[in-house]
Short mmCIF file of C-alpha atoms in Angstrom, two decimals:
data_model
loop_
_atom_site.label_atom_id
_atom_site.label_comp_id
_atom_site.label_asym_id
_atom_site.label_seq_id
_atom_site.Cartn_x
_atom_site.Cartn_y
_atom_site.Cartn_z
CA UNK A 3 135.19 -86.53 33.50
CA UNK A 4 137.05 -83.40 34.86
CA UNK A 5 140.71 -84.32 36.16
CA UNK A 6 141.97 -83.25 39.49
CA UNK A 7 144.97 -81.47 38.72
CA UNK A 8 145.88 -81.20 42.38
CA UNK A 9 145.78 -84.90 42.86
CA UNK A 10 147.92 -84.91 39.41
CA UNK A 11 150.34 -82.56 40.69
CA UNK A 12 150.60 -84.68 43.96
CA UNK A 13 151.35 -87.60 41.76
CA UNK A 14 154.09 -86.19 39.85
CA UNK A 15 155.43 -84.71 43.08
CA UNK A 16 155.90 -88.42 44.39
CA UNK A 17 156.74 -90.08 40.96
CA UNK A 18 159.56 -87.24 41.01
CA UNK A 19 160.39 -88.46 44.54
CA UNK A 20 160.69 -91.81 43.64
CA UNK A 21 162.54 -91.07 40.41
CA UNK A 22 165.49 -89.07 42.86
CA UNK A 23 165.43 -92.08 45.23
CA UNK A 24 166.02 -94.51 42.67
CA UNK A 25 169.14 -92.56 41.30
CA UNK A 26 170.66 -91.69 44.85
CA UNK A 27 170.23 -95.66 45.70
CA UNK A 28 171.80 -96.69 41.58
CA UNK A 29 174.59 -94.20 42.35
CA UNK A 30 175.32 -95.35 45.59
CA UNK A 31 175.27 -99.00 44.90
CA UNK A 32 177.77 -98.24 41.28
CA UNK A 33 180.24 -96.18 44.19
CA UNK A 34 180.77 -96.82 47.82
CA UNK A 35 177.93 -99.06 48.69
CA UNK A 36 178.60 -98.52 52.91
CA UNK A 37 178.39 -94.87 52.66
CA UNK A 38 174.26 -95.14 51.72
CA UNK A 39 174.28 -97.48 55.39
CA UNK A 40 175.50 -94.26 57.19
CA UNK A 41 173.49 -91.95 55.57
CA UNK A 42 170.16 -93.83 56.46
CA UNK A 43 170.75 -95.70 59.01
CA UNK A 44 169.01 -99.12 58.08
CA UNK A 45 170.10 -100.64 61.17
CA UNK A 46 169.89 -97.44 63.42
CA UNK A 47 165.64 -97.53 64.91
CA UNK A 48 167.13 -94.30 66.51
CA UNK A 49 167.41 -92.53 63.74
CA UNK A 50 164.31 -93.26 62.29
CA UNK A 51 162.38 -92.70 65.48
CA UNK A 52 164.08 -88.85 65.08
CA UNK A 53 162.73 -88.42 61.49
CA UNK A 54 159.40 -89.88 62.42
CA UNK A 55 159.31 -87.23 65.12
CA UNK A 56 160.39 -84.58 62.86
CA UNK A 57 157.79 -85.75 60.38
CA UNK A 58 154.93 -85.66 62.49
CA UNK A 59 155.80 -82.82 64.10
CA UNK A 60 156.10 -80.81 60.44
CA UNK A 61 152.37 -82.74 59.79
CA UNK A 62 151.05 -81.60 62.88
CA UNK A 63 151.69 -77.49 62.01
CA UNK A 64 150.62 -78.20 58.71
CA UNK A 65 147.25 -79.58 59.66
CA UNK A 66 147.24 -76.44 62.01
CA UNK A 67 147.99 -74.29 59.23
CA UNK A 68 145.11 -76.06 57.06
CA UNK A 69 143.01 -75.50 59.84
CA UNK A 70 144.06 -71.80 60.19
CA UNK A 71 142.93 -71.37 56.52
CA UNK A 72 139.89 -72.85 56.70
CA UNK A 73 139.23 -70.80 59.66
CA UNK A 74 139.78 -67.42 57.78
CA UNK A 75 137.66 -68.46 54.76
CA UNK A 76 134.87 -66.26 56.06
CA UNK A 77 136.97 -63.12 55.83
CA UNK A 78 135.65 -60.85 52.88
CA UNK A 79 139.27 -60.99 51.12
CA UNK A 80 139.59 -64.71 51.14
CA UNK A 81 135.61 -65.05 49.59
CA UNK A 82 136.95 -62.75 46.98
CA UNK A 83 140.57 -64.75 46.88
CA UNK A 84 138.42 -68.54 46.69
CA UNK A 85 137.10 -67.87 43.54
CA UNK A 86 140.43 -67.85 42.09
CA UNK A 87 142.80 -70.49 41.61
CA UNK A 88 145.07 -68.61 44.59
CA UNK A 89 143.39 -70.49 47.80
CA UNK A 90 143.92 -73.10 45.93
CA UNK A 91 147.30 -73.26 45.13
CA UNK A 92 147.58 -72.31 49.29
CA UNK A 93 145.82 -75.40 50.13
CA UNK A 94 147.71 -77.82 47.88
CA UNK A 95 151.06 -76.93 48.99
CA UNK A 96 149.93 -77.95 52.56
CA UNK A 97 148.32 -81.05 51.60
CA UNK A 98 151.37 -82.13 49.65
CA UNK A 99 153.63 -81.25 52.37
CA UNK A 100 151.06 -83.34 54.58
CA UNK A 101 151.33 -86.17 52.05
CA UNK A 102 155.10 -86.43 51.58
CA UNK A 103 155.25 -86.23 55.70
CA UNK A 104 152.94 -89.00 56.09
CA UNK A 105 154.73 -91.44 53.53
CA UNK A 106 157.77 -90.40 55.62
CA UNK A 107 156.24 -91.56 58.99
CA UNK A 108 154.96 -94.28 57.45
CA UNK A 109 158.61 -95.66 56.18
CA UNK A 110 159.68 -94.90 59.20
CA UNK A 111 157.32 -97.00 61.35
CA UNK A 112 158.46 -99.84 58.89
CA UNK A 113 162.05 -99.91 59.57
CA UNK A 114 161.51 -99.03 63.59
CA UNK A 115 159.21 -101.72 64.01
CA UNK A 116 162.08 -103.71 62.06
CA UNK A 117 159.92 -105.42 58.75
CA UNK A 118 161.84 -108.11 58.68
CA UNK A 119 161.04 -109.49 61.90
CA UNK A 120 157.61 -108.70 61.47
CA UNK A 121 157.29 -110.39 58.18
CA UNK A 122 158.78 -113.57 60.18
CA UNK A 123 156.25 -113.46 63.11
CA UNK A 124 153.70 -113.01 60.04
CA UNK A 125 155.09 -116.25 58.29
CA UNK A 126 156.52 -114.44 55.53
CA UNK A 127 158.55 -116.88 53.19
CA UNK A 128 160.42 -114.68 50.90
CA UNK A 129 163.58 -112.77 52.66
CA UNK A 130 163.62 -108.76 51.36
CA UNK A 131 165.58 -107.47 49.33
CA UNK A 132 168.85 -105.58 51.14
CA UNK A 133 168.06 -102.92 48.09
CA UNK A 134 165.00 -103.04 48.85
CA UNK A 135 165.46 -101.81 52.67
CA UNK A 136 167.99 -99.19 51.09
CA UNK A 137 165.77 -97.39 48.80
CA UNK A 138 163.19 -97.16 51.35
CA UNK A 139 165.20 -96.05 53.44
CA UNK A 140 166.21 -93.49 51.10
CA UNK A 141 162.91 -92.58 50.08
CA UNK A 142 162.05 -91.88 53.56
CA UNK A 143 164.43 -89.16 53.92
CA UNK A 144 163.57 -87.53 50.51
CA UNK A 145 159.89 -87.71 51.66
CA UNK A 146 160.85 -86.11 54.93
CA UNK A 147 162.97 -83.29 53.08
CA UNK A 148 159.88 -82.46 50.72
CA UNK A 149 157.88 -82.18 53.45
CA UNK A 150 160.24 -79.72 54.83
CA UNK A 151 159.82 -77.70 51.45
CA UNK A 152 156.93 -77.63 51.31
CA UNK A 153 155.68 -76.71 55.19
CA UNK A 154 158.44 -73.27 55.06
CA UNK A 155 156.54 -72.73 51.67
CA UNK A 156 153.08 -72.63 52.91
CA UNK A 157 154.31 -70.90 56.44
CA UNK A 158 155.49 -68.27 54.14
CA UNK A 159 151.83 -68.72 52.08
CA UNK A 160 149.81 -68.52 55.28
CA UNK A 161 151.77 -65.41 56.10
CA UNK A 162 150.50 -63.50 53.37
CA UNK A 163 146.91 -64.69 53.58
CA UNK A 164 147.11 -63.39 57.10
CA UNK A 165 148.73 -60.06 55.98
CA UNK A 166 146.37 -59.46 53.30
CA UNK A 167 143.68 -60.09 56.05
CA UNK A 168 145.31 -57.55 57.87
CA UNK A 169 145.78 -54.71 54.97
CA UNK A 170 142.02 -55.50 54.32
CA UNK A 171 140.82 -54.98 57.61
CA UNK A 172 143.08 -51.25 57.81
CA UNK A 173 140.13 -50.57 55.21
CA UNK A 174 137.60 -50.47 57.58
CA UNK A 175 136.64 -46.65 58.80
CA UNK A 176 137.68 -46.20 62.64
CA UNK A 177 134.58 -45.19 63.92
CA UNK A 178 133.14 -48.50 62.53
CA UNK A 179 136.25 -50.46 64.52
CA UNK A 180 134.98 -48.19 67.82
CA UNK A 181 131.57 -48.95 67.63
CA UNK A 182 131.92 -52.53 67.07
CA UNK A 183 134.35 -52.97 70.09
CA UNK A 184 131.67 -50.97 71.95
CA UNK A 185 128.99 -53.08 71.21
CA UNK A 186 130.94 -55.87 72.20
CA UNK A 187 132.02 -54.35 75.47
CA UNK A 188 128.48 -53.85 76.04
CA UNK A 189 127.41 -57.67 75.22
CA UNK A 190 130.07 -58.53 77.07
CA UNK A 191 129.06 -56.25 80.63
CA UNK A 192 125.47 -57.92 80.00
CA UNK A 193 126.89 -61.54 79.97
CA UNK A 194 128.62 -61.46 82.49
CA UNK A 195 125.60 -59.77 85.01
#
């Protein structure tokens, strides 16, 4: 069975994430334990109701900027560009920028909705873990700030799919360009009569 090595990379990508969480939340509990309280504001629903703004808002161009590709995918360049690994590697920068912002939102619906309480109203026996509530609280910021890498790297990858559309279309002979806006001038005068 063939392996997806996007959904590998994607993987690694939040293994990685994990992996830096973990060691920011060790380090900070070996050092000065209150300074990891103001940096992610466990008890601040503010704070996280910014960063799931910020989030979302970061998902939302993405999945515009998915949307923009797929849109282009007819253009003569990009058939010639898809079978390649290049659209590709396009795609799965904004899907893992989408992925990292979603975990993000997601952690930060937890702690503004306030888990503890809502494990209470659930009957939840067990308390949680005040480490617990710290390294998801740091893992919600590195999710947030990977999402942030990765949407300026695929506005700067859109970019150049949308120049190279460009410098592809310069190609095209002028008296080709004139007669196909005339033709649509004149579709458009018959429409509208």
């Amino acid at each position: 069975m063939k392996q997806d090595k996007r959904g590998d990379t994607l993987k690694k990508k939040i293994y990685t994430a994990l992996c830096i969480s973990i060691v920011l939340c060790v380090l900070s509990w070996l050092s000065d334990y209150s300074k990891l309280n103001e940096l992610t504001g466990i008890n601040n629903s503010g704070l996280h109701f910014n960063l799931l703004t910020v989030a979302s808002i970061l998902a939302g161009f993405m999945f515009t900027g998915l949307g923009l590709l797929i849109s282009v995918s007819d253009q003569d360049i990009i058939k010639k560009l898809r079978s390649t690994s290049i659209m590709d590697k396009k795609n799965g920068k904004i899907i893992t920028g989408l992925w990292f912002n979603i975990i993000s939102i997601f952690l930060a619906l937890i702690f503004i909705l306030d888990l503890e309480k809502l494990l209470r109203v659930l009957d939840f026996q067990y308390t949680i873990s005040p480490y617990l509530i710290d390294f998801l609280a740091v893992f919600e910021l590195i999710c947030l700030i990977y999402g942030l890498i990765f949407f300026a790297l695929s506005v700067k990858d859109i970019n150049k799919v949308l120049d190279t559309i460009k410098e592809s279309k310069k190609s095209i002979p002028p008296e080709v360009v004139e007669r196909l806006k005339k033709n649509i001038l004149d579709k458009n005068e018959k429409d509208s009569v």
